Coordinates of C-alpha atoms in Angstrom, one line a residue:
Chain A
A18 CA -11.7 -14.6 5.6
Q19 CA -8.9 -13.8 2.9
S20 CA -6.1 -12.0 4.6
V21 CA -2.4 -11.2 4.6
S22 CA -0.5 -12.0 7.8
Q23 CA 2.9 -10.5 9.0
H24 CA 4.0 -12.2 11.7
N25 CA 6.4 -9.7 13.4
H26 CA 4.7 -6.3 14.4
H27 CA 8.1 -5.0 15.7
V28 CA 11.6 -6.2 15.2
I29 CA 14.7 -4.7 16.6
L30 CA 18.2 -5.7 15.2
S31 CA 21.8 -4.6 15.5
E32 CA 23.4 -3.4 12.3
A33 CA 25.0 -6.3 10.1
A34 CA 22.4 -8.8 11.6
S35 CA 20.4 -10.9 9.3
L36 CA 16.7 -10.3 8.6
E37 CA 13.9 -12.5 7.9
L38 CA 10.3 -10.8 8.0
G39 CA 7.4 -13.5 7.5
C40 CA 4.4 -12.8 5.3
N41 CA 1.6 -15.4 4.8
Y42 CA -1.5 -15.1 2.6
S43 CA -4.7 -17.0 2.5
Y44 CA -5.9 -17.0 -1.0
G45 CA -6.3 -20.1 -3.0
G46 CA -5.8 -18.9 -6.6
T47 CA -3.1 -17.3 -8.5
V48 CA -1.7 -14.2 -6.8
N49 CA 1.1 -11.3 -7.5
L50 CA 2.9 -10.5 -4.3
F51 CA 4.6 -7.4 -3.2
W52 CA 6.9 -6.1 -0.5
Y53 CA 6.8 -2.1 0.2
V54 CA 8.7 -0.2 2.5
Q55 CA 7.9 3.1 4.4
Y56 CA 10.7 5.1 5.6
P57 CA 10.0 7.4 8.4
G58 CA 7.9 10.3 7.1
Q59 CA 7.8 9.1 3.8
H60 CA 5.3 7.3 1.4
L61 CA 5.2 3.6 0.4
Q62 CA 7.7 2.6 -2.2
L63 CA 8.3 -0.8 -3.9
L64 CA 11.0 -3.1 -2.6
L65 CA 10.2 -6.1 -4.9
K66 CA 7.4 -8.1 -6.5
Y67 CA 6.6 -11.7 -7.7
F68 CA 4.3 -12.4 -10.6
S69 CA 5.6 -15.9 -11.8
G70 CA 8.8 -17.7 -12.7
D71 CA 11.8 -17.9 -10.3
P72 CA 10.3 -17.9 -6.7
L73 CA 13.5 -16.2 -5.4
V74 CA 13.3 -12.6 -6.2
K75 CA 15.7 -9.9 -5.6
G76 CA 14.7 -6.3 -5.1
I77 CA 16.4 -3.1 -4.2
K78 CA 18.9 -2.2 -1.5
G79 CA 20.0 -5.9 -1.0
F80 CA 16.6 -7.3 -0.2
E81 CA 15.2 -10.5 -1.6
A82 CA 12.0 -12.7 -1.0
E83 CA 11.2 -16.1 -1.6
F84 CA 7.6 -17.5 -2.8
I85 CA 6.8 -20.9 -1.4
K86 CA 3.6 -21.8 -2.9
S87 CA 2.9 -24.7 -0.7
K88 CA 3.3 -22.6 2.5
F89 CA 1.3 -19.7 1.1
S90 CA 4.4 -17.6 2.0
F91 CA 6.6 -14.7 0.6
N92 CA 9.2 -13.9 3.3
L93 CA 11.4 -10.9 2.9
R94 CA 15.1 -11.3 3.8
K95 CA 18.3 -9.4 3.7
P96 CA 21.7 -10.8 4.9
S97 CA 23.3 -7.7 6.6
V98 CA 20.9 -4.9 7.7
Q99 CA 21.9 -1.2 7.9
W100 CA 20.7 1.5 10.1
S101 CA 19.2 3.1 7.1
D102 CA 17.0 0.0 6.8
T103 CA 15.0 1.3 9.8
A104 CA 11.5 1.5 8.3
E105 CA 7.9 -0.1 8.3
Y106 CA 7.7 -3.1 5.8
F107 CA 4.4 -4.2 4.1
C108 CA 3.7 -7.3 2.5
A109 CA 0.7 -7.0 -0.1
V110 CA -1.3 -9.5 -2.2
N111 CA -2.9 -8.9 -5.5
R112 CA -5.3 -11.5 -6.7
N113 CA -5.2 -12.3 -10.2
R114 CA -8.9 -12.5 -10.8
D115 CA -9.5 -8.9 -9.6
D116 CA -7.7 -5.8 -8.9
K117 CA -8.0 -5.4 -5.1
I118 CA -4.7 -5.0 -3.2
I119 CA -4.7 -6.5 0.3
F120 CA -1.9 -5.2 2.4
G121 CA -0.6 -7.0 5.8
K122 CA -0.6 -4.9 8.9
G123 CA 3.1 -4.0 8.6
T124 CA 6.3 -4.7 10.5
R125 CA 8.2 -2.0 11.9
L126 CA 11.9 -2.7 11.9
H127 CA 14.4 -0.7 14.0
I128 CA 18.1 -1.1 13.5
L129 CA 20.4 -0.2 16.1
P130 CA 23.7 1.4 15.2
Chain B
E5 CA 9.0 14.5 -12.6
A6 CA 6.8 11.4 -12.4
Q7 CA 4.6 11.6 -9.3
V8 CA 1.3 11.3 -7.4
T9 CA 0.2 14.5 -5.6
Q10 CA -2.4 14.8 -2.9
N11 CA -4.2 17.8 -1.4
P12 CA -4.2 19.0 1.3
R13 CA -1.5 17.4 3.1
Y14 CA -3.2 18.1 6.6
L15 CA -6.6 18.8 7.3
I16 CA -8.6 19.2 10.5
T17 CA -12.3 19.3 10.2
V18 CA -15.4 18.8 12.2
T19 CA -18.0 16.0 12.0
G20 CA -20.6 16.4 9.3
K21 CA -18.7 18.9 7.0
K22 CA -18.2 17.5 3.6
L23 CA -14.7 17.5 2.3
T24 CA -12.7 16.1 -0.6
V25 CA -9.1 15.1 -0.8
T26 CA -7.8 15.5 -4.4
C27 CA -5.3 13.1 -6.0
S28 CA -3.5 13.6 -9.3
Q29 CA -0.9 11.8 -11.3
N30 CA 1.1 12.7 -14.5
M31 CA 2.1 9.2 -15.6
N32 CA -0.8 8.4 -17.6
H33 CA -1.5 5.5 -15.4
E34 CA -5.0 3.8 -15.8
Y35 CA -5.4 2.4 -12.3
M36 CA -5.7 4.6 -9.3
S37 CA -6.5 3.7 -5.7
W38 CA -7.2 5.2 -2.2
Y39 CA -5.9 3.5 1.1
R40 CA -6.1 4.7 4.7
Q41 CA -3.3 3.9 7.1
D42 CA -4.1 3.3 10.8
P43 CA -1.8 2.1 13.5
G44 CA -1.9 -1.7 13.8
L45 CA -4.1 -2.0 11.0
G46 CA -1.7 -1.3 8.1
L47 CA -2.9 -0.1 4.8
R48 CA -6.7 -1.0 4.0
Q49 CA -7.9 -0.3 0.5
I50 CA -10.9 2.1 0.3
Y51 CA -11.7 2.3 -3.5
Y52 CA -10.0 1.7 -6.7
S53 CA -10.4 2.7 -10.3
M54 CA -9.4 0.7 -13.4
N55 CA -10.0 3.7 -15.7
V56 CA -12.2 6.7 -16.5
E57 CA -15.8 6.2 -15.3
V58 CA -14.7 2.8 -13.7
T59 CA -14.7 2.5 -9.9
D60 CA -14.9 -0.3 -7.4
K61 CA -14.9 -0.9 -3.7
G62 CA -12.1 -2.0 -1.7
D63 CA -12.3 -3.6 1.6
V64 CA -13.4 -0.3 3.7
P65 CA -15.4 1.7 1.3
E66 CA -18.1 2.8 4.0
G67 CA -18.4 6.6 4.4
Y68 CA -16.5 7.4 1.3
K69 CA -17.1 8.3 -2.3
V70 CA -14.8 8.6 -5.3
S71 CA -15.1 9.8 -8.9
R72 CA -13.0 9.3 -11.9
K73 CA -14.0 11.8 -14.6
E74 CA -10.5 12.3 -16.0
K75 CA -7.6 9.7 -16.2
R76 CA -5.1 11.9 -14.1
N77 CA -7.5 12.7 -11.2
F78 CA -9.4 10.4 -8.6
P79 CA -10.6 12.6 -5.6
L80 CA -11.8 11.0 -2.4
I81 CA -14.9 12.6 -1.1
L82 CA -16.2 12.2 2.5
E83 CA -19.9 13.5 2.4
S84 CA -20.2 13.6 6.3
P85 CA -17.0 12.9 8.1
S86 CA -17.0 11.2 11.5
P87 CA -14.2 10.8 13.9
N88 CA -13.5 7.0 13.0
Q89 CA -12.3 8.5 9.6
T90 CA -9.5 10.2 11.3
S91 CA -6.5 8.6 9.6
L92 CA -3.7 8.8 7.2
Y93 CA -4.8 8.6 3.6
F94 CA -2.8 7.6 0.5
C95 CA -3.5 7.8 -3.0
A96 CA -1.6 5.5 -5.5
S97 CA -1.7 4.7 -9.3
S98 CA -0.2 2.1 -11.3
L99 CA 0.2 1.7 -15.2
K100 CA -2.9 -0.6 -16.0
R101 CA -3.7 -3.2 -13.3
G102 CA -3.4 -3.9 -9.6
Y103 CA -0.5 -6.1 -10.2
N104 CA 1.6 -3.5 -11.4
E105 CA 3.9 -1.5 -9.1
Q106 CA 1.9 1.2 -7.5
F107 CA 3.2 4.7 -6.9
F108 CA 2.1 6.3 -3.9
G109 CA 1.4 10.0 -3.1
P110 CA 2.9 11.8 0.0
G111 CA -0.3 11.0 2.2
T112 CA -3.0 13.4 3.7
R113 CA -3.3 13.2 7.6
L114 CA -7.0 13.9 8.2
T115 CA -8.5 14.8 11.9
V116 CA -12.1 14.7 12.3
L117 CA -13.2 16.4 15.6

């Protein structure tokens, strides 16, 4: 079945540590890729997105993600996390041939002060 | 202020009692969508709408109905709610298509007893 997989369900890091959250998808055609963030008690908001072009995309708050087509991956990275990055992170995929959006199950990130 | 609003924010109801959750956006967006968020399952798309009078099923449409009679409104209807529909529901909208950034509402927490 077509899906989006986020490998880490729960990640705990100390402040200033580097972060990488994995995301893989299983669709074969052209896709659009997103990372959304949900801070505690809030609704989702977009961190960054990839449609085409440079596979390394930069988003808000120092986040970036790299699209590796051969690996069907779109991993999220941040070189130095802050306590305020504590949130749940969702990878999402939109297939170009239709308008469904498929979300991963999310990764809960806890940053220790 | 550009926003997506949902009402009610919290609802406790009983099995079989029809309910409607309203969603409205003031950004003149064409694309609107409903999701449910469940622990360990992430966000799953229920229905989406490309424009007025155009709706389509997402991944988990069973037990739900939607309508899009006006561009700004996209209500979610549960004709006969059941306990397995207890969840957190989010409405979202985007400019034209699924690949545009989605703007999410604040969520509706529904409990079906």
